[in-house]
Short mmCIF file of C-alpha atoms in Angstrom, two decimals:
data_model
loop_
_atom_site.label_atom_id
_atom_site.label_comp_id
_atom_site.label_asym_id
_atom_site.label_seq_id
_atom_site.Cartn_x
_atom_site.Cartn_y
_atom_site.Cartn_z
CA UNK H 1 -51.22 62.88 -7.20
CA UNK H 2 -51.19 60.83 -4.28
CA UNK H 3 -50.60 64.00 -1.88
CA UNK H 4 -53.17 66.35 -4.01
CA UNK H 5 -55.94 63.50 -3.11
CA UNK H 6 -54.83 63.24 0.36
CA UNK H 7 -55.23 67.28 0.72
CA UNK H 8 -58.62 67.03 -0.83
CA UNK H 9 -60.05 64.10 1.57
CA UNK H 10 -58.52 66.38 4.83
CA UNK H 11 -60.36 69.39 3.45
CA UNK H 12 -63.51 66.95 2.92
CA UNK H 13 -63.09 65.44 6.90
CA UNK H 14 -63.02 69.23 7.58
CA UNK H 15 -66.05 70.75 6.14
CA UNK H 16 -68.13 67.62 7.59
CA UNK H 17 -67.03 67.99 11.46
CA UNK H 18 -67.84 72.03 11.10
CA UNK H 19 -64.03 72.89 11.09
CA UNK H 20 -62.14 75.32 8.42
CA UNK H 21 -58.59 75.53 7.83
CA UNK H 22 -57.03 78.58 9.36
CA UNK H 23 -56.55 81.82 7.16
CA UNK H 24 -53.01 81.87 5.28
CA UNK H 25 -52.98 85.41 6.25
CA UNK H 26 -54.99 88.45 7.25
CA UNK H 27 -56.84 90.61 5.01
CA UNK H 28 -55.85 94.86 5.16
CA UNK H 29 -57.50 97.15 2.88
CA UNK H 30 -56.20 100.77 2.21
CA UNK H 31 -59.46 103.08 1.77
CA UNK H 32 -59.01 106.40 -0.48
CA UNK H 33 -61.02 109.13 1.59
CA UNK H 34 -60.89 112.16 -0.71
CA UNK H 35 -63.29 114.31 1.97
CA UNK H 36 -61.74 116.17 4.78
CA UNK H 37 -60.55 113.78 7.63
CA UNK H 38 -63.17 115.85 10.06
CA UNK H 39 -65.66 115.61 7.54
CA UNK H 40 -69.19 114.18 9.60
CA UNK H 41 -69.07 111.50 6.83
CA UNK H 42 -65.93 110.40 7.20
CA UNK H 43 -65.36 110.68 11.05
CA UNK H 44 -69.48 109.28 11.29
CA UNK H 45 -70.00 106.70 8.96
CA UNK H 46 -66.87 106.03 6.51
CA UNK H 47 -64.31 105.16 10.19
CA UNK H 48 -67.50 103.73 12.17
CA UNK H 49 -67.49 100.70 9.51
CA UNK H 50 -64.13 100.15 8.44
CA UNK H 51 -63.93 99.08 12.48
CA UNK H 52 -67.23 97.08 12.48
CA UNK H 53 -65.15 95.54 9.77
CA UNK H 54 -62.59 94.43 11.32
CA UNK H 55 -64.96 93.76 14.42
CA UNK H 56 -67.59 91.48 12.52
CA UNK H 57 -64.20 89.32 11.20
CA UNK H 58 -63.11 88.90 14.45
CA UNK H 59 -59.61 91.15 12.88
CA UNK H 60 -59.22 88.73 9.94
CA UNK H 61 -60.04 91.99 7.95
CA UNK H 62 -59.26 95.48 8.97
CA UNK H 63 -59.51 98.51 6.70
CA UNK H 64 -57.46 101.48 7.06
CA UNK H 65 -59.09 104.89 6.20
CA UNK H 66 -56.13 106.69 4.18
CA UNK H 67 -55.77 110.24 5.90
CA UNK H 68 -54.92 111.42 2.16
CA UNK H 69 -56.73 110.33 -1.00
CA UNK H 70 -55.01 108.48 -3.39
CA UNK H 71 -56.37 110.66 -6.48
CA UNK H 72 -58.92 113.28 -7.39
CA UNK H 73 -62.37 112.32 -6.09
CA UNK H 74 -63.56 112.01 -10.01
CA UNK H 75 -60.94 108.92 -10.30
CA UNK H 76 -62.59 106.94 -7.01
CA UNK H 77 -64.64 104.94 -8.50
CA UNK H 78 -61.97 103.45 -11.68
CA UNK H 79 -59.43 103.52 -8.65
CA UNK H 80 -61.56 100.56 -6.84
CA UNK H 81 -62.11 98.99 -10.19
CA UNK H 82 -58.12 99.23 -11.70
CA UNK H 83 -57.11 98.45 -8.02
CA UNK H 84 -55.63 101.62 -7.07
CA UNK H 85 -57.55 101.44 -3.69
CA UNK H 86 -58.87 98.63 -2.37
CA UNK H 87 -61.85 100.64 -1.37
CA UNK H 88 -63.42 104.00 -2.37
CA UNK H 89 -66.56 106.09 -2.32
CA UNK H 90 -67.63 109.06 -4.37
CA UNK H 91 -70.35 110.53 -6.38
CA UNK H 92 -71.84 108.63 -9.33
CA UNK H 93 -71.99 112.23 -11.20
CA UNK H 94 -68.24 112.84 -10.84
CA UNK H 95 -67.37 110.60 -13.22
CA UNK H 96 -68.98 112.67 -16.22
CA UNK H 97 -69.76 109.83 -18.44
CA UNK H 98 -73.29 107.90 -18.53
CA UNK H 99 -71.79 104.27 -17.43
CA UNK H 100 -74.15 104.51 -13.88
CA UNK H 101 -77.31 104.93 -16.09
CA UNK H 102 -79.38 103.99 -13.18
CA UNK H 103 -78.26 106.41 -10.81
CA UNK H 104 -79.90 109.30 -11.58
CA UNK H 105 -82.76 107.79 -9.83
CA UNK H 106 -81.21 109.34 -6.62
CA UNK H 107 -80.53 113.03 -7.81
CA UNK H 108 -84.00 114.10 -8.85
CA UNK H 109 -85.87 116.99 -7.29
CA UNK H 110 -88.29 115.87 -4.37
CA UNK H 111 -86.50 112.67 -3.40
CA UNK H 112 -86.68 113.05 0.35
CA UNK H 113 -85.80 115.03 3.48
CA UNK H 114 -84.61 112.59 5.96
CA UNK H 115 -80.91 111.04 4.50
CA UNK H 116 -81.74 107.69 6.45
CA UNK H 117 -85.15 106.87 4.53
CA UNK H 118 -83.82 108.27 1.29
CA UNK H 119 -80.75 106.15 1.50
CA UNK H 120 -82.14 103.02 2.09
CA UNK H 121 -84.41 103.32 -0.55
CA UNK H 122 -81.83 104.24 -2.79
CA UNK H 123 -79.95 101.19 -1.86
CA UNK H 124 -82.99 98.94 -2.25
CA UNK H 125 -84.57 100.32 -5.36
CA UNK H 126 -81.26 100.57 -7.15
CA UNK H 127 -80.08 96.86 -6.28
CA UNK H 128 -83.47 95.36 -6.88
CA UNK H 129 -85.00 97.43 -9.66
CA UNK H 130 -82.27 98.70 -11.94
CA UNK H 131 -79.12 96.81 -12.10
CA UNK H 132 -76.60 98.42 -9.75
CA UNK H 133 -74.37 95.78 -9.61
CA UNK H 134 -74.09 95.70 -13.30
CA UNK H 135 -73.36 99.20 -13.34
CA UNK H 136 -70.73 98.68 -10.96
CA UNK H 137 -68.84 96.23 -12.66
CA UNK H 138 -65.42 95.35 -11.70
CA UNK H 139 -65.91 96.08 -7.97
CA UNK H 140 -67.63 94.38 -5.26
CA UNK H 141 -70.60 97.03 -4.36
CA UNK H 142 -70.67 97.62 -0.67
CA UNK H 143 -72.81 100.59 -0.56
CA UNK H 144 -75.36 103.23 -2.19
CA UNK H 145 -76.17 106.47 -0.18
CA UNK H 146 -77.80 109.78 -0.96
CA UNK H 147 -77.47 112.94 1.38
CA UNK H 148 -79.93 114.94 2.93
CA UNK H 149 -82.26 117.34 0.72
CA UNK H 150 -79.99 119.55 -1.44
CA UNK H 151 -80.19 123.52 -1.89
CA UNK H 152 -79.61 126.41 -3.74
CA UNK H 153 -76.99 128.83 -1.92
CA UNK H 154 -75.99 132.00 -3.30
CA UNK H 155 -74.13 135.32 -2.40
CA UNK H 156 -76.32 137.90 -5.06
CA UNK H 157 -79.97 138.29 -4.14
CA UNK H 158 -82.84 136.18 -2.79
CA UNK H 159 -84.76 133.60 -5.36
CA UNK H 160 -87.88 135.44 -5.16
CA UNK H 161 -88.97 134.49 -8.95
CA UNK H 162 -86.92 132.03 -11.94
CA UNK H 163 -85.41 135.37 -13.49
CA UNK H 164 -83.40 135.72 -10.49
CA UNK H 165 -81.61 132.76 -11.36
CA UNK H 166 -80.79 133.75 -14.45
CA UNK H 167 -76.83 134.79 -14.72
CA UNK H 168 -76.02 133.51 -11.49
CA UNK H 169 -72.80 131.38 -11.71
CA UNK H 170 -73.48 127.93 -9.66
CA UNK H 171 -70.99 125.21 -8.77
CA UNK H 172 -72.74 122.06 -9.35
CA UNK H 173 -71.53 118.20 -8.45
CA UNK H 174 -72.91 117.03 -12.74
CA UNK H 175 -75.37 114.81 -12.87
CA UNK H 176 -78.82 116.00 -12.90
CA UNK H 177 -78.13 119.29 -11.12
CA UNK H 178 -76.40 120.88 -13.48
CA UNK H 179 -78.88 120.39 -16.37
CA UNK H 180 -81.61 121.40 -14.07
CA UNK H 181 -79.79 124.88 -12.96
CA UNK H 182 -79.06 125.47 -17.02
CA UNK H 183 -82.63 124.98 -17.09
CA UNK H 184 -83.80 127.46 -14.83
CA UNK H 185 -81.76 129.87 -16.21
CA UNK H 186 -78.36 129.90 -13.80
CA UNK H 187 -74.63 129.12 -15.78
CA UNK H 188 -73.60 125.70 -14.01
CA UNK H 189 -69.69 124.98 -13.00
CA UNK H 190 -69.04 121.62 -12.16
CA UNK H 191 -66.18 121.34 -9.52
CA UNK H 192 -65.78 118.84 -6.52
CA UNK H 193 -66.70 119.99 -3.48
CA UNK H 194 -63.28 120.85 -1.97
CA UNK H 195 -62.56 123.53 -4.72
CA UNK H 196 -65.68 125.63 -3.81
CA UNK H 197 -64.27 127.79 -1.00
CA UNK H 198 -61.35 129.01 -3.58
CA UNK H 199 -64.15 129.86 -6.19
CA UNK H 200 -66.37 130.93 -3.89
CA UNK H 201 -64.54 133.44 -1.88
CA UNK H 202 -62.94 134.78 -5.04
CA UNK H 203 -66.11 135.29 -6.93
CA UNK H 204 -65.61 132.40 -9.64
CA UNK H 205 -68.92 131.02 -8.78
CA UNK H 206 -72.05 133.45 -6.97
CA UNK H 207 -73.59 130.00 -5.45
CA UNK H 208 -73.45 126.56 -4.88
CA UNK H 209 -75.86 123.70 -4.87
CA UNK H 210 -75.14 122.08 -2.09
CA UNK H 211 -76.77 120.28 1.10
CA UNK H 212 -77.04 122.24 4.94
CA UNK H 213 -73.72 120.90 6.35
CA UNK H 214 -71.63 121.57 3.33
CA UNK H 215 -71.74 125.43 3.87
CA UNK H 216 -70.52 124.51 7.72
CA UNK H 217 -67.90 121.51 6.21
CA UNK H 218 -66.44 123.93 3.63
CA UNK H 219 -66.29 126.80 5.44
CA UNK H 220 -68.73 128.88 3.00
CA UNK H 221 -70.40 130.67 5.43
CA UNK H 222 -68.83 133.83 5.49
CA UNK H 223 -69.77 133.66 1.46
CA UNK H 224 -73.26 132.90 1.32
CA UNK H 225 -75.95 134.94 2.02
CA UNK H 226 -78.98 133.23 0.65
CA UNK H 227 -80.19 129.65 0.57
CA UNK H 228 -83.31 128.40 -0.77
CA UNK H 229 -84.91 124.99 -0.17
CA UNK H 230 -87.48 122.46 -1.72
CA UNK H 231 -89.57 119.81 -0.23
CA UNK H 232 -87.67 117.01 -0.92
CA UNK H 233 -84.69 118.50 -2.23
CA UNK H 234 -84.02 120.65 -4.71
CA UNK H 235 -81.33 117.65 -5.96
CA UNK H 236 -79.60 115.33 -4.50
CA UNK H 237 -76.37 113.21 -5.19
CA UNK H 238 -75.78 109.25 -5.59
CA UNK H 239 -73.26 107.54 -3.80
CA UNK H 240 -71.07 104.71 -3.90
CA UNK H 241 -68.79 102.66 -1.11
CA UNK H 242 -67.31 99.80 -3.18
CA UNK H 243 -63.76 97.26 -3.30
CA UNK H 244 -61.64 96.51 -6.13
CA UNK H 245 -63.36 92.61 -6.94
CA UNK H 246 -60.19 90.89 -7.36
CA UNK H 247 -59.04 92.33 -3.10
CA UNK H 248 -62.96 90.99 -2.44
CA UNK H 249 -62.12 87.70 -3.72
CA UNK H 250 -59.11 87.25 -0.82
CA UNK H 251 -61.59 87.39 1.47
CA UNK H 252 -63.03 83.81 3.09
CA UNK H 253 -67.26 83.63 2.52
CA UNK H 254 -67.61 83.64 5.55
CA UNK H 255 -65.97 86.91 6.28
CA UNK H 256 -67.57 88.18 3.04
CA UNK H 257 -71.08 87.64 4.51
CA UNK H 258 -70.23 89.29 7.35
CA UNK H 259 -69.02 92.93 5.61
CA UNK H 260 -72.15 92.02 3.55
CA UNK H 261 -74.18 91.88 6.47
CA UNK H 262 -73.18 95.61 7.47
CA UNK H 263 -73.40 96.85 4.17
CA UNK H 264 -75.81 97.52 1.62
CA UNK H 265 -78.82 99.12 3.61
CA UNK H 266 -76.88 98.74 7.59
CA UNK H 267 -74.86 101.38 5.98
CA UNK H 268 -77.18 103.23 3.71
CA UNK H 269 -78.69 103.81 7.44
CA UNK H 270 -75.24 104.49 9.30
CA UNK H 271 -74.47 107.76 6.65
CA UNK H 272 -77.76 108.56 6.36
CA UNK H 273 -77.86 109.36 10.20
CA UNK H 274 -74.82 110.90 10.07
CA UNK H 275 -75.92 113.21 7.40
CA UNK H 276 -78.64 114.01 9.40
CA UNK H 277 -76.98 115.11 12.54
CA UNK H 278 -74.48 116.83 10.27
CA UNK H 279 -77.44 119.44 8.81
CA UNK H 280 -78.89 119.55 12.21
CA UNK H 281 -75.78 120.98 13.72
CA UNK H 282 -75.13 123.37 10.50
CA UNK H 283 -78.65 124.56 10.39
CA UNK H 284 -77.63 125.87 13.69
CA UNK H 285 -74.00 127.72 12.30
CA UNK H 286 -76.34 128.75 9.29
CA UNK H 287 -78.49 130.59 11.55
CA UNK H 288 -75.77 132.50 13.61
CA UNK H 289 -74.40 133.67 10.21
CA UNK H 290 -76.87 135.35 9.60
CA UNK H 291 -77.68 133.79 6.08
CA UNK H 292 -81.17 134.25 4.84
CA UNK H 293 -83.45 130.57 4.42
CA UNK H 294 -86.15 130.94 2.83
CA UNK H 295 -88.61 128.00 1.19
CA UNK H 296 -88.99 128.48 -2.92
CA UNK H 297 -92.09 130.33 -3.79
CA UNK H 298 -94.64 129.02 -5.57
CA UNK H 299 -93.49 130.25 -9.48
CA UNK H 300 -89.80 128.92 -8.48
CA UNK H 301 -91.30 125.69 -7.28
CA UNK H 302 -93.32 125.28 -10.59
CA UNK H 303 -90.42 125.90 -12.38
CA UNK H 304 -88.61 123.22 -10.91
CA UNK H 305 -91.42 120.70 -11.07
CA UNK H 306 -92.12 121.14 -14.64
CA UNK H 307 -88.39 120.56 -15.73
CA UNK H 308 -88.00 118.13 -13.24
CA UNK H 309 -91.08 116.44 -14.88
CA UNK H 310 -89.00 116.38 -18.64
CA UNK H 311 -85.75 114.81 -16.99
CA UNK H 312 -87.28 112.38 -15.33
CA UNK H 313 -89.11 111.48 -18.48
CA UNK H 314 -86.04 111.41 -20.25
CA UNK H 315 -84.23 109.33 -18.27
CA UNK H 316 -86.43 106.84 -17.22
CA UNK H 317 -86.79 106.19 -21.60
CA UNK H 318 -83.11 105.93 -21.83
CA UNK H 319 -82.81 103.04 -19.66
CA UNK H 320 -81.90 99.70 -21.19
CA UNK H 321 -84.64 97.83 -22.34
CA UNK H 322 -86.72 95.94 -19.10
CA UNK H 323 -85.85 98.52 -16.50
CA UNK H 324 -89.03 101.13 -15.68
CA UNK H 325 -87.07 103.96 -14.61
CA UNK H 326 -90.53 105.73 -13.75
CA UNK H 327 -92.07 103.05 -11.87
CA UNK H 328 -88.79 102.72 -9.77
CA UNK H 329 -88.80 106.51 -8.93
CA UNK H 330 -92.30 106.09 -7.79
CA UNK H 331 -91.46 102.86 -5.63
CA UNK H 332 -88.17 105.43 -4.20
CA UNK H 333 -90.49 108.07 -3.22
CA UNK H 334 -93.06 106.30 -1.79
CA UNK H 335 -90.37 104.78 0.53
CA UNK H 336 -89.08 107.91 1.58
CA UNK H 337 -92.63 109.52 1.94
CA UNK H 338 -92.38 112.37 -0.25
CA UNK H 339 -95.04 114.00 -2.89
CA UNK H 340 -94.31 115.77 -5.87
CA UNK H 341 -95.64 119.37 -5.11
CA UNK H 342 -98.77 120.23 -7.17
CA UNK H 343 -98.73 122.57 -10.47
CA UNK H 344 -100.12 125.44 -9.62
#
């Protein structure tokens, strides 16, 4: 007893003179990267921050970026939270259930054109306005990220009107996307993005919703010959960067605060840029293969706007009760400076 209330008066002396006890030991996290190691993400934004990790801690905590992932990109998320990994990332839709209710607000139609605004305001409106951390539960939520605006691509004919959607195969991430495309008339697949170029090339699928640097990260150009695009995005896709709670909880506070610090909306910024330099670059490739972008014309674009209207409706009523799923989605798009296009 004697020594336990000797301990305690040391660590008191301590925190009044400013001074902390050293570290037992160092902190290393494993992080499960299921996208290609070259991948602009990965190489951009995922690597850039595990070192201003380890920078920011002054090396107390270093993360090491796995060069293999350490299950299917579906299982990321349960892998953080069943401490598999000790950090992941992945799409909210891969996980097929509805457990991320409040996700959805970032794979809408007409959420935004530049990844850095549409990130950050995912990030903020998501934290503040519909419970993200509660959806998270069981991890420590570093990050929520969207990518730039999402397309149509498709190897059959151009989109000229909705009927040429209909019967076209399309590999879609779930979520919101894959209702939408059932909507319009087109058969959805759901598959993670590295199965595409199997399915693609060997005429599983005739398209893909994807973003501009996916057809250049995937190596689908050779297979696409049409893309069509929306203001805004004809979709997007929610993302998550989070740590297995109980590997969080090794970490001192003040070391904590300092991942914090660039986290949350320092990173929503960090991938958003590099999603932006990533379709700059494949607009480029996109061009030199000849493939044929074209914007949606005005009967595909009312198409989209009027279903878009009913799932937005939808979800924003499923919500638990005290969360305004339509007032949030306003508050997101006026952030990211983008208006719903006009029925014609």
């Amino acid at each position: 007893m004697t020594i336990k209330k000797t301990g305690l008066a040391t660590l008191a002396v301590l925190a009044l003179t400013g001074m902390a006890p050293a570290q037992a030991q160092e902190v290393e996290l494993a992080l499960s990267s299921w996208l290609p190691p070259r991948h602009p993400i990965v190489v951009n934004a995922i690597k850039p921050w595990a070192e201003q990790v380890e920078e920011v801690t002054e090396g107390r905590v270093s993360v090491r970026v796995l060069g293999k992932p350490l299950g299917s990109p579906p299982a990321h998320f349960d892998m953080a939270r069943d401490g598999v990994a000790d950090i992941t990332y992945g799409l909210h839709s891969f996980t097929q259930d509805d457990r991320f209710a409040g996700s959805q607000l970032g794979q809408f139609s007409f959420i935004g054109d530049d990844a850095v605004a549409a990130s950050k305001a995912f990030w903020t409106v998501y934290t503040e306005d519909l419970n993200a951390r509660e959806d998270h539960a069981g991890t420590h939520l570093l990050g929520l990220f969207v990518h730039g605006p999402g397309l149509l691509h498709n190897n059959q004919r151009e989109i000229e009107t909705p009927a040429d959607l209909e019967g076209l195969k399309i590999r879609v991430p779930g979520g919101y996307i894959a209702e939408l495309t059932e909507d319009l008339g087109a058969t959805p697949l759901f598959m993670s993005s590295p199965e595409v170029y199997e399915k693609l090339s060997r005429g599983v699928i005739d398209g893909v919703a994807f973003t501009y640097e996916a057809l250049t990260a995937f190596k689908l150009t050779n297979d696409i010959e049409y893309s069509m695009t929306v203001p805004g995005g004809l979709y997007n896709t929610s993302w998550f960067l989070v740590m297995d709670e109980d590997k969080w909880e090794e970490i001192s506070p003040e070391d904590q605060q300092a991942i914090d610090a660039i986290s949350g909306a320092a990173f929503a910024e960090l991938v958003g840029q590099a999603w932006n330099d990533a379709d700059d670059a494949a607009k480029e490739e996109i061009d030199a293969a000849g493939i044929a972008l074209s914007a949606a014309p005005a009967p595909v674009l009312e198409a989209v706007r009027s279903a878009a209207a009913q799932h937005e409706e939808a979800w924003a009523e499923s919500l638990p009760e005290g969360q305004d799923g339509a007032a949030a989605l306003a508050r997101l798009r006026e952030m990211t400076g983008v208006d719903i296009p006009a029925a014609q």
